[in-house]
Amino acid sequence: MPIRVLWLIKGLGPGGAERLLVSLAASLPADIRPAVAYVVAAKDQLVPELEDLGVDVRLLGAGRPWLLDLRRAVVGGGFDVVHAHSPLLAAAARVVVRTIRPRRRPAMVTTEHNAWPTFAWPTRLVNGITAPLDDLTLAVSSEARDSMSPRARDRCEVLLHGVDIERIRAAAPERGRVRTELGIGDDDVLVVTVANYRAQKAYPNLLA
């Protein structure tokens, strides 16, 4: 029997955490079957890519409170693991999972993608209060882990995600065409970064 995992995320726009789910879906072994649930309808740019990979994608809260949809999805989906990738959804999912009878209760996993001070204070509060309900808490970097409350930090493991080298190599033939379009010569050094325009992205360090 495959292991059924429900990934919870705020939206499926072209962000780092969202793109990570696409990469994971493309590389998971056959005995792990993921599904994705999200709550922001406008952020759906990555839905087609996930569906092309055979992932069941569902929007929570279409016409009704998303918390009710979340419980219905968790209870009715027969999931073995609920894995949250957004702090507010993680807080809600932890409580929902605890309302399920132990024999049917899935494991609760959370990945922290950002430093806690970047969250709005209500999100930081409910995330911190409910964090001990995780069966496993992961952080994408030491910085994210170190920003957590002491109690949550002591129970958290850092999991560094790699880069899909083969996908980058497959795009190599496009390099010359793009440089020509941009008017950049073969001997010119071109540096590109794709990220939010925020202080923690450390653009001065990149420029230096």
Short mmCIF file of the C-alpha atoms (twelve columns), coordinates in Angstrom:
data_MODEL
# 
_entry.id   MODEL 
# 
loop_
_atom_site.group_PDB 
_atom_site.id 
_atom_site.type_symbol 
_atom_site.label_atom_id 
_atom_site.label_alt_id 
_atom_site.label_comp_id 
_atom_site.label_asym_id 
_atom_site.label_seq_id 
_atom_site.Cartn_x 
_atom_site.Cartn_y 
_atom_site.Cartn_z 
_atom_site.pdbx_PDB_model_num 
ATOM 1   C CA . MET A 1   0.000   0.000  0.000   1 
ATOM 2   C CA . PRO A 2   1.394   3.437  -0.892  1 
ATOM 3   C CA . ILE A 3   1.921   6.046  1.811   1 
ATOM 4   C CA . ARG A 4   -0.625  8.827  1.274   1 
ATOM 5   C CA . VAL A 5   0.602   12.340 2.119   1 
ATOM 6   C CA . LEU A 6   -1.458  15.532 2.136   1 
ATOM 7   C CA . TRP A 7   0.642   18.642 1.569   1 
ATOM 8   C CA . LEU A 8   -0.965  21.819 2.927   1 
ATOM 9   C CA . ILE A 9   0.137   25.202 1.620   1 
ATOM 10  C CA . LYS A 10  -1.330  28.700 1.509   1 
ATOM 11  C CA . GLY A 11  -1.240  29.033 -2.270  1 
ATOM 12  C CA . LEU A 12  0.296   27.533 -5.387  1 
ATOM 13  C CA . GLY A 13  1.870   30.609 -6.917  1 
ATOM 14  C CA . PRO A 14  5.458   30.535 -8.238  1 
ATOM 15  C CA . GLY A 15  7.208   30.815 -4.869  1 
ATOM 16  C CA . GLY A 16  10.038  28.850 -3.304  1 
ATOM 17  C CA . ALA A 17  7.992   26.588 -1.032  1 
ATOM 18  C CA . GLU A 18  5.438   26.065 -3.786  1 
ATOM 19  C CA . ARG A 19  8.079   25.201 -6.373  1 
ATOM 20  C CA . LEU A 20  9.593   22.766 -3.875  1 
ATOM 21  C CA . LEU A 21  6.356   20.747 -3.906  1 
ATOM 22  C CA . VAL A 22  6.572   20.417 -7.690  1 
ATOM 23  C CA . SER A 23  10.173  19.205 -7.435  1 
ATOM 24  C CA . LEU A 24  9.270   16.725 -4.715  1 
ATOM 25  C CA . ALA A 25  6.279   15.424 -6.665  1 
ATOM 26  C CA . ALA A 26  8.526   14.752 -9.648  1 
ATOM 27  C CA . SER A 27  11.080  12.790 -7.623  1 
ATOM 28  C CA . LEU A 28  9.099   10.820 -5.024  1 
ATOM 29  C CA . PRO A 29  9.297   7.016  -5.097  1 
ATOM 30  C CA . ALA A 30  6.246   5.150  -6.347  1 
ATOM 31  C CA . ASP A 31  5.233   4.037  -2.846  1 
ATOM 32  C CA . ILE A 32  4.514   7.640  -1.751  1 
ATOM 33  C CA . ARG A 33  1.371   9.230  -3.155  1 
ATOM 34  C CA . PRO A 34  1.009   12.981 -2.500  1 
ATOM 35  C CA . ALA A 35  -2.013  15.268 -2.706  1 
ATOM 36  C CA . VAL A 36  -2.008  19.044 -2.274  1 
ATOM 37  C CA . ALA A 37  -4.544  21.331 -0.607  1 
ATOM 38  C CA . TYR A 38  -4.368  25.137 -0.726  1 
ATOM 39  C CA . VAL A 39  -6.612  28.026 0.359   1 
ATOM 40  C CA . VAL A 40  -5.808  31.100 -1.779  1 
ATOM 41  C CA . ALA A 41  -7.724  30.604 -5.027  1 
ATOM 42  C CA . ALA A 42  -5.884  33.357 -6.919  1 
ATOM 43  C CA . LYS A 43  -2.530  31.640 -6.381  1 
ATOM 44  C CA . ASP A 44  -2.986  28.662 -8.688  1 
ATOM 45  C CA . GLN A 45  -0.187  29.029 -11.240 1 
ATOM 46  C CA . LEU A 46  1.471   25.712 -10.334 1 
ATOM 47  C CA . VAL A 47  -1.724  23.646 -10.293 1 
ATOM 48  C CA . PRO A 48  -1.307  22.421 -13.914 1 
ATOM 49  C CA . GLU A 49  2.275   21.273 -13.288 1 
ATOM 50  C CA . LEU A 50  1.252   19.290 -10.220 1 
ATOM 51  C CA . GLU A 51  -1.722  17.741 -11.977 1 
ATOM 52  C CA . ASP A 52  0.494   16.760 -14.917 1 
ATOM 53  C CA . LEU A 53  2.606   14.850 -12.385 1 
ATOM 54  C CA . GLY A 54  -0.485  12.945 -11.262 1 
ATOM 55  C CA . VAL A 55  -0.958  14.885 -8.012  1 
ATOM 56  C CA . ASP A 56  -4.503  15.421 -6.767  1 
ATOM 57  C CA . VAL A 57  -4.863  19.178 -6.115  1 
ATOM 58  C CA . ARG A 58  -7.797  20.610 -4.193  1 
ATOM 59  C CA . LEU A 59  -8.797  24.157 -3.227  1 
ATOM 60  C CA . LEU A 60  -10.075 24.414 0.330   1 
ATOM 61  C CA . GLY A 61  -12.882 26.814 1.218   1 
ATOM 62  C CA . ALA A 62  -14.545 27.175 -2.180  1 
ATOM 63  C CA . GLY A 63  -17.887 28.572 -1.006  1 
ATOM 64  C CA . ARG A 64  -17.514 27.451 2.620   1 
ATOM 65  C CA . PRO A 65  -15.062 27.896 5.538   1 
ATOM 66  C CA . TRP A 66  -11.725 26.332 4.648   1 
ATOM 67  C CA . LEU A 67  -11.308 24.863 8.136   1 
ATOM 68  C CA . LEU A 68  -14.327 22.636 7.558   1 
ATOM 69  C CA . ASP A 69  -12.933 21.618 4.179   1 
ATOM 70  C CA . LEU A 70  -9.588  20.862 5.797   1 
ATOM 71  C CA . ARG A 71  -11.082 18.447 8.308   1 
ATOM 72  C CA . ARG A 72  -13.201 16.798 5.618   1 
ATOM 73  C CA . ALA A 73  -10.119 16.380 3.418   1 
ATOM 74  C CA . VAL A 74  -7.997  14.932 6.234   1 
ATOM 75  C CA . VAL A 75  -10.659 12.572 7.592   1 
ATOM 76  C CA . GLY A 76  -12.054 11.456 4.249   1 
ATOM 77  C CA . GLY A 77  -8.778  11.190 2.364   1 
ATOM 78  C CA . GLY A 78  -7.309  8.251  4.232   1 
ATOM 79  C CA . PHE A 79  -3.982  10.051 4.593   1 
ATOM 80  C CA . ASP A 80  -1.073  8.614  6.523   1 
ATOM 81  C CA . VAL A 81  0.731   11.950 6.839   1 
ATOM 82  C CA . VAL A 82  -0.408  15.582 6.866   1 
ATOM 83  C CA . HIS A 83  2.534   17.824 5.951   1 
ATOM 84  C CA . ALA A 84  2.014   21.592 6.324   1 
ATOM 85  C CA . HIS A 85  4.173   24.125 4.487   1 
ATOM 86  C CA . SER A 86  2.504   27.319 5.765   1 
ATOM 87  C CA . PRO A 87  2.569   28.378 9.444   1 
ATOM 88  C CA . LEU A 88  -1.100  29.397 9.734   1 
ATOM 89  C CA . LEU A 89  -2.309  26.236 7.995   1 
ATOM 90  C CA . ALA A 90  0.059   24.226 10.172  1 
ATOM 91  C CA . ALA A 91  -1.549  25.614 13.337  1 
ATOM 92  C CA . ALA A 92  -5.026  24.763 12.049  1 
ATOM 93  C CA . ALA A 93  -4.004  21.320 10.783  1 
ATOM 94  C CA . ARG A 94  -2.417  20.349 14.105  1 
ATOM 95  C CA . VAL A 95  -5.691  20.994 15.912  1 
ATOM 96  C CA . VAL A 96  -7.746  19.238 13.231  1 
ATOM 97  C CA . VAL A 97  -5.501  16.174 13.299  1 
ATOM 98  C CA . ARG A 98  -5.806  15.941 17.091  1 
ATOM 99  C CA . THR A 99  -9.602  15.734 16.786  1 
ATOM 100 C CA . ILE A 100 -9.279  12.472 14.853  1 
ATOM 101 C CA . ARG A 101 -9.402  9.191  16.755  1 
ATOM 102 C CA . PRO A 102 -5.895  7.826  17.414  1 
ATOM 103 C CA . ARG A 103 -6.350  4.686  15.296  1 
ATOM 104 C CA . ARG A 104 -7.182  6.802  12.206  1 
ATOM 105 C CA . ARG A 105 -5.029  9.816  13.035  1 
ATOM 106 C CA . PRO A 106 -2.330  10.685 10.456  1 
ATOM 107 C CA . ALA A 107 1.140   11.800 11.477  1 
ATOM 108 C CA . MET A 108 1.535   15.584 11.581  1 
ATOM 109 C CA . VAL A 109 4.622   17.091 9.967   1 
ATOM 110 C CA . THR A 110 5.479   20.768 9.466   1 
ATOM 111 C CA . THR A 111 8.235   22.373 7.403   1 
ATOM 112 C CA . GLU A 112 9.269   25.880 8.450   1 
ATOM 113 C CA . HIS A 113 10.346  27.752 5.328   1 
ATOM 114 C CA . ASN A 114 11.001  31.165 6.890   1 
ATOM 115 C CA . ALA A 115 12.346  32.746 10.048  1 
ATOM 116 C CA . TRP A 116 9.597   33.202 12.619  1 
ATOM 117 C CA . PRO A 117 10.055  37.007 12.993  1 
ATOM 118 C CA . THR A 118 8.888   37.396 9.374   1 
ATOM 119 C CA . PHE A 119 5.408   36.122 10.330  1 
ATOM 120 C CA . ALA A 120 2.621   38.444 11.455  1 
ATOM 121 C CA . TRP A 121 2.407   38.256 15.254  1 
ATOM 122 C CA . PRO A 122 -0.951  36.381 15.355  1 
ATOM 123 C CA . THR A 123 0.479   33.736 13.007  1 
ATOM 124 C CA . ARG A 124 3.662   33.509 15.057  1 
ATOM 125 C CA . LEU A 125 1.600   33.131 18.238  1 
ATOM 126 C CA . VAL A 126 -0.678  30.304 17.090  1 
ATOM 127 C CA . ASN A 127 2.178   28.566 15.307  1 
ATOM 128 C CA . GLY A 128 4.278   28.640 18.459  1 
ATOM 129 C CA . ILE A 129 1.457   27.457 20.709  1 
ATOM 130 C CA . THR A 130 0.540   24.491 18.507  1 
ATOM 131 C CA . ALA A 131 4.065   23.504 17.372  1 
ATOM 132 C CA . PRO A 132 4.434   20.822 20.097  1 
ATOM 133 C CA . LEU A 133 1.562   18.918 18.441  1 
ATOM 134 C CA . ASP A 134 3.823   18.017 15.509  1 
ATOM 135 C CA . ASP A 135 5.107   14.484 15.201  1 
ATOM 136 C CA . LEU A 136 8.013   15.951 13.234  1 
ATOM 137 C CA . THR A 137 9.070   19.554 12.643  1 
ATOM 138 C CA . LEU A 138 11.536  20.419 9.882   1 
ATOM 139 C CA . ALA A 139 13.262  23.663 8.919   1 
ATOM 140 C CA . VAL A 140 14.777  24.441 5.528   1 
ATOM 141 C CA . SER A 141 17.808  26.182 7.072   1 
ATOM 142 C CA . SER A 142 19.644  26.670 10.337  1 
ATOM 143 C CA . GLU A 143 18.531  30.302 10.302  1 
ATOM 144 C CA . ALA A 144 14.866  29.261 10.202  1 
ATOM 145 C CA . ARG A 145 15.407  26.788 13.024  1 
ATOM 146 C CA . ASP A 146 17.360  29.244 15.186  1 
ATOM 147 C CA . SER A 147 14.545  31.813 14.898  1 
ATOM 148 C CA . MET A 148 12.007  29.494 16.529  1 
ATOM 149 C CA . SER A 149 11.017  29.481 20.183  1 
ATOM 150 C CA . PRO A 150 13.354  27.389 22.375  1 
ATOM 151 C CA . ARG A 151 10.752  24.673 22.919  1 
ATOM 152 C CA . ALA A 152 10.004  24.353 19.187  1 
ATOM 153 C CA . ARG A 153 13.664  24.668 18.199  1 
ATOM 154 C CA . ASP A 154 14.710  21.749 20.401  1 
ATOM 155 C CA . ARG A 155 12.277  19.445 18.557  1 
ATOM 156 C CA . CYS A 156 13.139  20.651 15.033  1 
ATOM 157 C CA . GLU A 157 15.452  19.079 12.454  1 
ATOM 158 C CA . VAL A 158 17.119  20.994 9.610   1 
ATOM 159 C CA . LEU A 159 16.510  19.452 6.193   1 
ATOM 160 C CA . LEU A 160 18.428  21.082 3.340   1 
ATOM 161 C CA . HIS A 161 16.822  20.707 -0.075  1 
ATOM 162 C CA . GLY A 162 19.056  20.306 -3.084  1 
ATOM 163 C CA . VAL A 163 18.861  21.573 -6.646  1 
ATOM 164 C CA . ASP A 164 17.555  19.457 -9.528  1 
ATOM 165 C CA . ILE A 165 20.785  19.391 -11.547 1 
ATOM 166 C CA . GLU A 166 19.313  17.326 -14.387 1 
ATOM 167 C CA . ARG A 167 16.561  19.877 -14.966 1 
ATOM 168 C CA . ILE A 168 19.163  22.639 -15.173 1 
ATOM 169 C CA . ARG A 169 21.247  20.625 -17.620 1 
ATOM 170 C CA . ALA A 170 18.179  19.997 -19.772 1 
ATOM 171 C CA . ALA A 171 17.699  23.772 -20.108 1 
ATOM 172 C CA . ALA A 172 21.319  24.366 -21.190 1 
ATOM 173 C CA . PRO A 173 20.537  24.511 -24.960 1 
ATOM 174 C CA . GLU A 174 18.406  27.606 -24.301 1 
ATOM 175 C CA . ARG A 175 21.360  29.506 -22.830 1 
ATOM 176 C CA . GLY A 176 22.685  30.930 -26.082 1 
ATOM 177 C CA . ARG A 177 19.272  32.007 -27.342 1 
ATOM 178 C CA . VAL A 178 18.423  33.847 -24.133 1 
ATOM 179 C CA . ARG A 179 21.781  35.620 -24.000 1 
ATOM 180 C CA . THR A 180 21.279  36.763 -27.584 1 
ATOM 181 C CA . GLU A 181 17.815  38.100 -26.754 1 
ATOM 182 C CA . LEU A 182 19.271  40.045 -23.831 1 
ATOM 183 C CA . GLY A 183 22.196  41.389 -25.883 1 
ATOM 184 C CA . ILE A 184 24.777  39.669 -23.671 1 
ATOM 185 C CA . GLY A 185 28.017  38.431 -25.210 1 
ATOM 186 C CA . ASP A 186 29.540  34.997 -24.688 1 
ATOM 187 C CA . ASP A 187 32.357  36.436 -22.565 1 
ATOM 188 C CA . ASP A 188 30.128  38.634 -20.378 1 
ATOM 189 C CA . VAL A 189 29.426  37.440 -16.848 1 
ATOM 190 C CA . LEU A 190 25.696  37.276 -16.150 1 
ATOM 191 C CA . VAL A 191 24.324  36.804 -12.634 1 
ATOM 192 C CA . VAL A 192 20.607  36.292 -12.023 1 
ATOM 193 C CA . THR A 193 18.698  35.880 -8.781  1 
ATOM 194 C CA . VAL A 194 15.001  35.159 -8.417  1 
ATOM 195 C CA . ALA A 195 13.569  36.036 -5.012  1 
ATOM 196 C CA . ASN A 196 11.315  38.410 -3.102  1 
ATOM 197 C CA . TYR A 197 12.630  41.931 -2.577  1 
ATOM 198 C CA . ARG A 198 13.174  41.527 1.167   1 
ATOM 199 C CA . ALA A 199 16.045  42.211 3.526   1 
ATOM 200 C CA . GLN A 200 16.590  38.547 4.404   1 
ATOM 201 C CA . LYS A 201 17.407  37.787 0.763   1 
ATOM 202 C CA . ALA A 202 20.698  39.683 1.371   1 
ATOM 203 C CA . TYR A 203 21.066  41.401 -1.994  1 
ATOM 204 C CA . PRO A 204 24.003  43.537 -0.762  1 
ATOM 205 C CA . ASN A 205 25.946  40.327 -0.127  1 
ATOM 206 C CA . LEU A 206 25.192  39.137 -3.677  1 
ATOM 207 C CA . LEU A 207 26.325  42.443 -5.189  1 
ATOM 208 C CA . ALA A 208 29.474  42.515 -3.055  1 
# 
